[in-house]
CSV table of C-alpha atoms in Angstrom, one decimal:
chain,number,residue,atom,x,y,z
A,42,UNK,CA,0.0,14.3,-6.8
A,43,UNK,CA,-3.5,13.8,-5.6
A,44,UNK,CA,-5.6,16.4,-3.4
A,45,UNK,CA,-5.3,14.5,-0.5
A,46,UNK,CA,-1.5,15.0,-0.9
A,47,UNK,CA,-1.6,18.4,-1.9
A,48,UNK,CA,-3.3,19.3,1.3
A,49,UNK,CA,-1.4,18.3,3.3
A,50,UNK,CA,1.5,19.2,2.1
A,51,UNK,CA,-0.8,22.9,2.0
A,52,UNK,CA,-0.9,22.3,6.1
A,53,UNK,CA,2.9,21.7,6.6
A,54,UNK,CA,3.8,24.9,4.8
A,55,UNK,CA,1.6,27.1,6.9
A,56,UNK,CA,3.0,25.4,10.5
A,57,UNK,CA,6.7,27.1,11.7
A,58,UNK,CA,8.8,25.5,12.0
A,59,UNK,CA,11.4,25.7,14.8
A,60,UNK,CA,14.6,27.2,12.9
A,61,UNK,CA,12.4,29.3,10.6
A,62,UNK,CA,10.6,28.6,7.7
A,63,UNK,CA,8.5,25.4,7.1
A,64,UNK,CA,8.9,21.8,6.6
A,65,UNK,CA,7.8,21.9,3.3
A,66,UNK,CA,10.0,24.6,2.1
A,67,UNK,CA,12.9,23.0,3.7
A,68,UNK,CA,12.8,19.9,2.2
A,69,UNK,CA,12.0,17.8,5.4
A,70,UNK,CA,9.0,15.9,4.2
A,71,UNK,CA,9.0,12.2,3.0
A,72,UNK,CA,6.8,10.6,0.6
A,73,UNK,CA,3.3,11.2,1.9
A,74,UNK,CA,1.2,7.6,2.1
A,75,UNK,CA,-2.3,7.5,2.7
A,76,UNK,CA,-3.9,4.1,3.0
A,77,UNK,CA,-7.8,3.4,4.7
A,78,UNK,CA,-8.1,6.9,5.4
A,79,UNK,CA,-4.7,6.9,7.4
A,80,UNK,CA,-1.8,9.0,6.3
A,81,UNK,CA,2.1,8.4,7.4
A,82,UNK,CA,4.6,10.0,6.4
A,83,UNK,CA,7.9,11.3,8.5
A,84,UNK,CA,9.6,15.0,8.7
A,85,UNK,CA,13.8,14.5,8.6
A,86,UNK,CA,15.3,16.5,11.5
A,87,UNK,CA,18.5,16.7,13.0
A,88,UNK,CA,18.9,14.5,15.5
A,89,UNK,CA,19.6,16.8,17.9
A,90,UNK,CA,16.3,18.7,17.3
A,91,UNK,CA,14.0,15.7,17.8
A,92,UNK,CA,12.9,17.2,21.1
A,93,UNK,CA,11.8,20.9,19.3
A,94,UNK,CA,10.4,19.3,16.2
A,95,UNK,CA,7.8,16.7,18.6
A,96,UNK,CA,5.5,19.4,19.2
A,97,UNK,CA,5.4,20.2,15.3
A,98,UNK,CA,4.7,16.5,14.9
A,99,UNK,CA,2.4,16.2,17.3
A,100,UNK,CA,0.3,19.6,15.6
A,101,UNK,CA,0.9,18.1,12.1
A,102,UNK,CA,-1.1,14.7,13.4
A,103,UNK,CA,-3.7,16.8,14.7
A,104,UNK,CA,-4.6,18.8,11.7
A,105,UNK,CA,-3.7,16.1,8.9
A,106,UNK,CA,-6.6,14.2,10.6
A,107,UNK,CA,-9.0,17.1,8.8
A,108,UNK,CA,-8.0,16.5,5.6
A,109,UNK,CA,-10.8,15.2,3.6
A,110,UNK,CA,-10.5,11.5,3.1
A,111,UNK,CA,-8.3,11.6,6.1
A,112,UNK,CA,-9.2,10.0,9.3
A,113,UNK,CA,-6.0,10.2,11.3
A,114,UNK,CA,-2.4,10.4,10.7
A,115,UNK,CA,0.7,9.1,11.9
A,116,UNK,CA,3.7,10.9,11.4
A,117,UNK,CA,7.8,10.2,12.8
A,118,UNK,CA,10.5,12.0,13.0
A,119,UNK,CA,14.1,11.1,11.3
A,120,UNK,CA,17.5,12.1,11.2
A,121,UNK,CA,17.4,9.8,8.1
A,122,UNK,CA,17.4,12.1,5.0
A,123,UNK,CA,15.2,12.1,1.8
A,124,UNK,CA,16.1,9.5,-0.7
A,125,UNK,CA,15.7,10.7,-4.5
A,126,UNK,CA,12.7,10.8,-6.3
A,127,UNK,CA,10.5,11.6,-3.1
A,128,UNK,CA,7.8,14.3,-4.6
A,129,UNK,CA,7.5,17.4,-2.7
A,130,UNK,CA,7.8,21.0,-3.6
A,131,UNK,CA,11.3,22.6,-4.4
A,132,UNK,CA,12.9,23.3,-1.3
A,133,UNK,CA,12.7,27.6,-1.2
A,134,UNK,CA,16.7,28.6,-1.6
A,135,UNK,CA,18.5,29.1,2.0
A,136,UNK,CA,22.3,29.6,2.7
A,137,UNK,CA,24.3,26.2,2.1
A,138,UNK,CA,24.6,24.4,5.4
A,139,UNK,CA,28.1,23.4,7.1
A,140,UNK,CA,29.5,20.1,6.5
A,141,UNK,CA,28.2,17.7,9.0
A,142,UNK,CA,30.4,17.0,11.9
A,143,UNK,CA,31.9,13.7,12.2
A,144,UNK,CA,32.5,12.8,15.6
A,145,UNK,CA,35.5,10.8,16.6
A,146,UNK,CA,35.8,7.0,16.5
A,147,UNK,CA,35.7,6.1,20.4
A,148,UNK,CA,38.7,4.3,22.1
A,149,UNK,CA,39.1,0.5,21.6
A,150,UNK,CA,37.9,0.5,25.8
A,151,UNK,CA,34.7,2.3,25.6
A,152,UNK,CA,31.9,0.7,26.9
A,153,UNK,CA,29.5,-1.3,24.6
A,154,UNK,CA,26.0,0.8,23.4
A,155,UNK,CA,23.7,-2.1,24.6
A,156,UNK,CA,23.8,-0.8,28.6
A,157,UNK,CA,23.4,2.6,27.5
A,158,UNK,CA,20.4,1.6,25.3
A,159,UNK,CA,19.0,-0.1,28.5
A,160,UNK,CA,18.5,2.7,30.2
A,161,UNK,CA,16.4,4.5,27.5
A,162,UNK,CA,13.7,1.5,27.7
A,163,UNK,CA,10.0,3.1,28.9
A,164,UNK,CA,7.5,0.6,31.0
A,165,UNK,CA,4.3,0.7,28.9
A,166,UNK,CA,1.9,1.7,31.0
A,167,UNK,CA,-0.6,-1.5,32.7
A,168,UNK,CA,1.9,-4.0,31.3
A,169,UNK,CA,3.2,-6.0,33.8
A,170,UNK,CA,5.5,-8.4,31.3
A,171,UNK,CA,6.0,-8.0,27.6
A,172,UNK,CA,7.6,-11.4,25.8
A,173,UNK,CA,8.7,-10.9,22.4
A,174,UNK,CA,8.4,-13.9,19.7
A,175,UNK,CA,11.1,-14.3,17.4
A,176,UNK,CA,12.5,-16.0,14.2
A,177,UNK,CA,15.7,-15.3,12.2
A,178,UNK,CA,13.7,-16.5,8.8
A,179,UNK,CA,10.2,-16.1,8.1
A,180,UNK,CA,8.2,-19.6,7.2
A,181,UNK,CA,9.2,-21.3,10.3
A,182,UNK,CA,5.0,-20.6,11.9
A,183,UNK,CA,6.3,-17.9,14.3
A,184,UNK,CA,2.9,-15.7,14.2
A,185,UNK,CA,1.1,-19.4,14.7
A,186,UNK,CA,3.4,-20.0,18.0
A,187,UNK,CA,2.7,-16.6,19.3
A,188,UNK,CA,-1.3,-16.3,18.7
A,189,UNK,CA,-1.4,-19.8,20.1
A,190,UNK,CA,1.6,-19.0,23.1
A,191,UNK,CA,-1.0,-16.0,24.1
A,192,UNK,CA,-3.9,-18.2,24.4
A,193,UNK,CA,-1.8,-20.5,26.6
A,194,UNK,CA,-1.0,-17.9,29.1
A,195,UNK,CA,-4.7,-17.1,28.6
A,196,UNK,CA,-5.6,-20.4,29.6
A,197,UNK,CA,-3.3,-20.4,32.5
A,198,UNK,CA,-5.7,-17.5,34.1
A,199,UNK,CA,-3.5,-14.5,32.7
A,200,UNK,CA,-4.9,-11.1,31.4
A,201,UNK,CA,-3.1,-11.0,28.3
A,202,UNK,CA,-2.6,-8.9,25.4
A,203,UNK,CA,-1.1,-9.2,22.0
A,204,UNK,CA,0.6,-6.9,19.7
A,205,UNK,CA,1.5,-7.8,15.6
A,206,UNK,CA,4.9,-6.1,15.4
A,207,UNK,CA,5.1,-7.6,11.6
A,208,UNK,CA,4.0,-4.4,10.1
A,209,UNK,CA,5.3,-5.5,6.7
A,210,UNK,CA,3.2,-8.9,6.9
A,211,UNK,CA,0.5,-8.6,9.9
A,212,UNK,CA,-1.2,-12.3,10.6
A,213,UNK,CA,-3.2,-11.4,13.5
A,214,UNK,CA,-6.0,-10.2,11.6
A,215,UNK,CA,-6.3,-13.7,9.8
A,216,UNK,CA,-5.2,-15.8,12.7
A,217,UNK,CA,-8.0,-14.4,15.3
A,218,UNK,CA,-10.6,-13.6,12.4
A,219,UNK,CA,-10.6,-9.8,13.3
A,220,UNK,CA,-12.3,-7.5,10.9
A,221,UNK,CA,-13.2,-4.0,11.1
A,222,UNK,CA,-11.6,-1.2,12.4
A,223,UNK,CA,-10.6,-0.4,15.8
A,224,UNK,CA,-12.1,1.9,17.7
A,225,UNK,CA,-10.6,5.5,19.0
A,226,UNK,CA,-10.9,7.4,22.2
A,227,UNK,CA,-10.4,11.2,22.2
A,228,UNK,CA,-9.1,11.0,18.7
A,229,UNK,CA,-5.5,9.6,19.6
A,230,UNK,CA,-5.8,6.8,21.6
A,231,UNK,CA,-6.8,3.2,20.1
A,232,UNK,CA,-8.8,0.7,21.4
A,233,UNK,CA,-7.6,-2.5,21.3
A,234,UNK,CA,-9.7,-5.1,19.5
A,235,UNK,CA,-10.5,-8.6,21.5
A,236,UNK,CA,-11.2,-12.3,20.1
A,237,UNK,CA,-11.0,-15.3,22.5
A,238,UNK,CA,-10.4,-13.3,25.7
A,239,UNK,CA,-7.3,-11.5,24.3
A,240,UNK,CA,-6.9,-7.7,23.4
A,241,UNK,CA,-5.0,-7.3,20.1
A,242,UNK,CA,-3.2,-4.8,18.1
A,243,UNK,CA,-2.3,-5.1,14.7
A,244,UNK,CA,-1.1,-2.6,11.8
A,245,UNK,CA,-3.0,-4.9,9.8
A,246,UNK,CA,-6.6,-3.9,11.2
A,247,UNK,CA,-5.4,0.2,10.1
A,248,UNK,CA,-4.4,-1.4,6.3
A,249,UNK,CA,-6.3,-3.4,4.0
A,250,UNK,CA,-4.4,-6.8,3.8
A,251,UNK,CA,-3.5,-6.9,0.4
A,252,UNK,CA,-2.0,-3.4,0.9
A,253,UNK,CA,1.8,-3.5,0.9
A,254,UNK,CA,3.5,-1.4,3.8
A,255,UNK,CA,7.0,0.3,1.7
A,256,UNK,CA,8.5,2.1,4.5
A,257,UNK,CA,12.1,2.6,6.1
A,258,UNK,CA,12.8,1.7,9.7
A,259,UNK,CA,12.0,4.7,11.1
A,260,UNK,CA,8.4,4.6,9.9
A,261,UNK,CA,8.2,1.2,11.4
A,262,UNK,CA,9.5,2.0,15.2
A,263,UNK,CA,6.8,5.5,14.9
A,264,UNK,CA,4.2,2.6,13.4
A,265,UNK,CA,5.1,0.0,16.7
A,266,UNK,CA,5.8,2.4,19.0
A,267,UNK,CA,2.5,3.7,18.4
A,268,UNK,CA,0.8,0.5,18.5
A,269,UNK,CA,2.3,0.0,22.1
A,270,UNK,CA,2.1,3.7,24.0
A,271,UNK,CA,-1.0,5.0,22.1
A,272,UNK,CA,-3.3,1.6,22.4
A,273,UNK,CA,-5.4,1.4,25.8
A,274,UNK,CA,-3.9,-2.0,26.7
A,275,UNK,CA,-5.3,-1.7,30.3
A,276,UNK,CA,-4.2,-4.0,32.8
A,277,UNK,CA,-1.9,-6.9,31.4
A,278,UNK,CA,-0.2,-9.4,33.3
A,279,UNK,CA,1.5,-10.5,29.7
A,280,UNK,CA,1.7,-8.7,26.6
A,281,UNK,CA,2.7,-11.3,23.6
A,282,UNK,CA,4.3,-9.5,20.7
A,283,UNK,CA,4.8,-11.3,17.6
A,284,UNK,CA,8.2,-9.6,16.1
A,285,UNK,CA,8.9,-9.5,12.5
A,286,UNK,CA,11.2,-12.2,11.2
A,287,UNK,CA,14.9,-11.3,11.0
A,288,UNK,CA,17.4,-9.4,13.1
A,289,UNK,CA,16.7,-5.8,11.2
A,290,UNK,CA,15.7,-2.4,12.3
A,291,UNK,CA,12.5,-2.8,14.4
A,292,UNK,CA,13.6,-5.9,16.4
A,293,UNK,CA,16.7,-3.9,17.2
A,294,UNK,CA,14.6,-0.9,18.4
A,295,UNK,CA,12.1,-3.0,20.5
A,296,UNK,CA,15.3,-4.7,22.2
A,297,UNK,CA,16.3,-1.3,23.1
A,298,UNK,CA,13.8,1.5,23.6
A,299,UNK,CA,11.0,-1.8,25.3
A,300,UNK,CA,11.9,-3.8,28.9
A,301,UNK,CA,11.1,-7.1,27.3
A,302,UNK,CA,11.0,-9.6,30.1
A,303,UNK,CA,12.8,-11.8,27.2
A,304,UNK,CA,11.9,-13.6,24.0
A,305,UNK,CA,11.1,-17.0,22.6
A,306,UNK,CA,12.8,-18.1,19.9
A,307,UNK,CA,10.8,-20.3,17.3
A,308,UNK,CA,12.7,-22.0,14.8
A,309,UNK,CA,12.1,-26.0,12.6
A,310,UNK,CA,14.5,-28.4,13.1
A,311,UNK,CA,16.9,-28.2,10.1
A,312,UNK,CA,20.2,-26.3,9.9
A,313,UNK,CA,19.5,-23.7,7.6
A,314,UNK,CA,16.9,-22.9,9.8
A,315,UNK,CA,18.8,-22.7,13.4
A,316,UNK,CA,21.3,-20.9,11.5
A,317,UNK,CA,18.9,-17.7,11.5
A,318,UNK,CA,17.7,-18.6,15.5
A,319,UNK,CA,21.3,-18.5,16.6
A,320,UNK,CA,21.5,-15.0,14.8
A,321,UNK,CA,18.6,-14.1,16.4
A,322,UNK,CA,19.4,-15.1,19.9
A,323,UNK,CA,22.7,-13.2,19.9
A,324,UNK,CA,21.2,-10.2,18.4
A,325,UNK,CA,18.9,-10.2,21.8
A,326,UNK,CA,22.0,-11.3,24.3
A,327,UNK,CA,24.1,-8.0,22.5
A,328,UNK,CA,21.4,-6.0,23.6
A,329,UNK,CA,20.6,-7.2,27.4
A,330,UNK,CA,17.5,-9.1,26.3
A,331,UNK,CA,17.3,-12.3,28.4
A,332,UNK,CA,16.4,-15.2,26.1
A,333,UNK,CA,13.7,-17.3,27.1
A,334,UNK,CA,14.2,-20.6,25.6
A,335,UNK,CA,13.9,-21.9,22.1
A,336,UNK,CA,10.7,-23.6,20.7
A,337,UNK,CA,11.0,-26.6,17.8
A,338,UNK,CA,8.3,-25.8,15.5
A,339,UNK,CA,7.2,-28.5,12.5
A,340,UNK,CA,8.6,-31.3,14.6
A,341,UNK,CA,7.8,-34.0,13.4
A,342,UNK,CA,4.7,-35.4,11.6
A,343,UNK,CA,2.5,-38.3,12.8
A,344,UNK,CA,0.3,-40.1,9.5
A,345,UNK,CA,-3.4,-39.9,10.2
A,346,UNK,CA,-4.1,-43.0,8.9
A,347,UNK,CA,-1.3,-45.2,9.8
A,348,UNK,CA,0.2,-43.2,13.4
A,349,UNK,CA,3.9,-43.5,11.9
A,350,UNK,CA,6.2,-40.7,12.5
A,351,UNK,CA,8.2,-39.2,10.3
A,352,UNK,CA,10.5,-35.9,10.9
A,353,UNK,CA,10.3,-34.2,7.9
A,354,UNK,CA,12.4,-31.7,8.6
A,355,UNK,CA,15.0,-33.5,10.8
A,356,UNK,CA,14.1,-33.8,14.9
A,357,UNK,CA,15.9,-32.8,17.7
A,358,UNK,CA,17.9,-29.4,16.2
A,359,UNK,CA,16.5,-26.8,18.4
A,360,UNK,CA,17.0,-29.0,21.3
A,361,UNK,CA,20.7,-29.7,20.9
A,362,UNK,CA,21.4,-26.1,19.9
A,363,UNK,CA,19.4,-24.9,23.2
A,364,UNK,CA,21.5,-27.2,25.0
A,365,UNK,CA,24.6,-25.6,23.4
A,366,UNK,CA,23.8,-22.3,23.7
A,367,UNK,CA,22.9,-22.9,27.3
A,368,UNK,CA,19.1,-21.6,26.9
A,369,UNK,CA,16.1,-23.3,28.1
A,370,UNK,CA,14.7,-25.7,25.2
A,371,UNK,CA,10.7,-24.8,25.6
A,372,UNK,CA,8.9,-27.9,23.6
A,373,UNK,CA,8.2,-29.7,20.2
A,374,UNK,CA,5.3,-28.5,18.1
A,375,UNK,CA,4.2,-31.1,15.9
A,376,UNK,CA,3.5,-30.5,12.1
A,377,UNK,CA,-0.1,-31.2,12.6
A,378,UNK,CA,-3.2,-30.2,10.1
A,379,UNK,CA,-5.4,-29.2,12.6
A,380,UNK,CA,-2.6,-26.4,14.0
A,381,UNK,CA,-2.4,-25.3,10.2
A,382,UNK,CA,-6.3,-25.7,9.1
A,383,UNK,CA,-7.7,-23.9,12.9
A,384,UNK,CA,-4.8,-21.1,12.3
A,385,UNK,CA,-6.2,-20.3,8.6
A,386,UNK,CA,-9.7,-20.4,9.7
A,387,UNK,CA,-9.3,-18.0,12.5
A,388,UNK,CA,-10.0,-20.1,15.4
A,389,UNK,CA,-6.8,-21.3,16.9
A,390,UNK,CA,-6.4,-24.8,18.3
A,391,UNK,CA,-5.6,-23.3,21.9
A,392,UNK,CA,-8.9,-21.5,21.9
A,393,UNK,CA,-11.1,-23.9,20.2
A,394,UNK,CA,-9.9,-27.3,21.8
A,395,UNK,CA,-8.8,-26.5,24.8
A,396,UNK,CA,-8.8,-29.8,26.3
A,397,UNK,CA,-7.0,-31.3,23.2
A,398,UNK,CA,-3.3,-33.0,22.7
A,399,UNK,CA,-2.2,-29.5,20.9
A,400,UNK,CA,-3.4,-26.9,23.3
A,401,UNK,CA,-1.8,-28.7,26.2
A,402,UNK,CA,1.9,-28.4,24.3
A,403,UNK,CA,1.6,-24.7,23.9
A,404,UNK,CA,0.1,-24.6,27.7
A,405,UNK,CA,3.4,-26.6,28.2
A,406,UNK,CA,5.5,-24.6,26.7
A,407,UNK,CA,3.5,-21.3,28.0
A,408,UNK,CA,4.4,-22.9,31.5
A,409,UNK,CA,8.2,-23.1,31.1
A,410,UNK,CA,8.3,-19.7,28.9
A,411,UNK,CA,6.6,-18.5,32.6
A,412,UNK,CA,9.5,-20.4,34.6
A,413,UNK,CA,12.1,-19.2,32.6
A,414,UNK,CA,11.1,-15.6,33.0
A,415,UNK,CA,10.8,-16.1,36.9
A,416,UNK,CA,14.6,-17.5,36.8
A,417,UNK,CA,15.6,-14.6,34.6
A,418,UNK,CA,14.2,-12.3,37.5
A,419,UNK,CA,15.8,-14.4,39.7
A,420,UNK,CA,19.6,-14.2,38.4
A,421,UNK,CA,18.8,-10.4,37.9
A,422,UNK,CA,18.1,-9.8,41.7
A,423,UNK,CA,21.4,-12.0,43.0
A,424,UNK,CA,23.3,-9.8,40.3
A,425,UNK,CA,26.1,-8.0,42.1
A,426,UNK,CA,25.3,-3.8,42.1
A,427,UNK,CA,28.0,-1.7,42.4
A,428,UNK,CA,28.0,1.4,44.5
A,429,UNK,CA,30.4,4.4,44.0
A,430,UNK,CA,30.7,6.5,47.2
């Protein structure tokens, strides 16, 4: 174990906890992971104790952050329990506890979780509209569609903001060309860090990039809800958030604990591909999320030389499966170099030809994304409400 570790494992024994005893001693801590002069690491409670345990959290933050060779710290709670082979010091002996209690199954009429989970959803604070951008697979240019969706609302005279949700694999650091470090007010909160008129937030400007992130879900939802409560976003009329790809933990949470004013589905043409979309739209319908429509990425391919199309991956898929599910279908992205060689260099086509054949389909399909969230709004406020007297 190295000193950094040591210490602050040093801290966590001499902080109370509420129960008696310490953290430490009671064999609460997770592995500790220190990275750029950030440490994480989580503290397994009861669930029902979250709400004594936050102010121990909060303290632990606090004095982590004076660690030698620590700058800050970001620490979650969990109900989740150690795995094996987590290093820590020997729990000190205590009384074995009860079995846990297994509450009953509910009856085959209770009401699904999603509407409960609706309720728990907190506004973040300036943010006028949040959009997620989603994929069931990875490789299908999701992070490209959202940095270059953004800069369409951008274009369309929107303050907006965007947040890398892709903890495991951040791209917004490469896509915008963002280097450095962001800065921090008071200690706590971030300052988010701007290219091309946007203000962006990415795990990937804490970590080096060839860093790998090995954490468990709850690690993630403390590392993105973080990124959204604790970042001085200021006044947004969009915030763009580029979701991991899949259906797993943290796209589950973000569903339920953010009021997304919907999501964007990207997805290529072929089947195997729109098989992982239509997971990935029903995951958002099970849990309230309104979807906004379906973009066709790597459409099709025009030659340079000779102008002949070709559809390389098949044409038309999203479209017929939008049309099926009943969703708005929101454009065709061409497989295009320029999209690909502007993305790797940092200087998105949106931003840096804004008058050109690309930039106006993403300001397309930023315009019906924008329409499809004012008819979402609309069939919310003709919902019937029902009134108990």
């Amino acid at each position: 174990m190295d000193d950094a570790k040591r210490r602050i494992l040093d801290i966590l024994e001499d902080m109370p906890a509420p129960g008696g005893g310490n953290v430490v001693s009671r064999g609460m801590v997770s592995d500790i992971f220190i990275a750029d002069g950030k440490a994480f690491f989580s503290l397994s409670v009861p669930a029902s104790e979250a709400d004594r345990f936050e102010g121990l959290r909060q303290e632990a933050e606090r004095r982590v952050a004076s660690v030698p060779g620590v700058q800050s710290a970001m620490v979650a709670l969990t109900a989740e329990r150690r795995g094996a082979g987590i290093e820590t010091r020997a729990p000190a002996a205590r009384p074995p506890a009860a079995p846990p209690r297994r509450d009953p199954p509910p009856p085959p009429s209770a009401p699904p979780a999603a509407p409960q989970a609706r309720s728990a959803r907190q506004d973040v604070s300036g943010v006028a509209r949040i959009v997620a951008v989603a994929s069931g697979k990875g490789g299908v240019g999701k992070s490209t569609t959202a940095v270059n969706l953004a800069l369409a609302f951008r274009a369309l005279g929107l303050r907006v903001g965007l947040l890398d949700a892709d903890v495991y694999g951040p791209s917004v650091p490469r896509l915008l060309n963002l280097r450095g470090r962001p800065e921090t007010v008071n200690g706590r909160t971030i300052r988010p860090m701007e290219a091309y008129g946007l203000k962006a937030m990415s795990m990937g400007f804490l970590v080096d990039e060839d860093t790998p992130m090995i954490w468990r879900g709850p690690m993630v939802m403390s590392a993105l809800n973080q990124m959204l409560r604790e970042v001085e976003w200021g006044e947004l009329d969009i915030l763009v958030v580029d979701m991991p790809p899949g259906t797993g933990d943290a796209q589950l949470t973000m569903a339920q604990q953010v009021p997304l004013a919907g999501a964007v589905i990207v997805s290529t043409p072929q089947d195997l591909a729109l098989i992982d979309a239509r997971k990935g739209l029903a995951m958002f319908r099970k849990v309230e999320v309104s979807v906004l429509g379906i973009v066709e990425n790597m459409s099709y391919f025009i030659a340079p030389d000779t102008g002949t199309r070709y559809d390389i991956f098949g044409h038309g898929g999203a479209r017929a499966e939008a049309e099926r599910l009943g969703v708005p279908f929101l454009g065709e992205v061409p497989l295009e170099m320029t999209i690909r060689e502007s993305s790797d260099a940092g200087a998105p086509v949106t931003a840096t030809d804004p008058q050109g054949p690309h930039a106006k389909i993403y300001r397309d399909v930023a315009e019906r994304t924008l329409a499809s969230i004012e008819a979402a709004n609309a069939a919310s406020r003709k919902a019937p409400k029902i009134v108990f007297e």
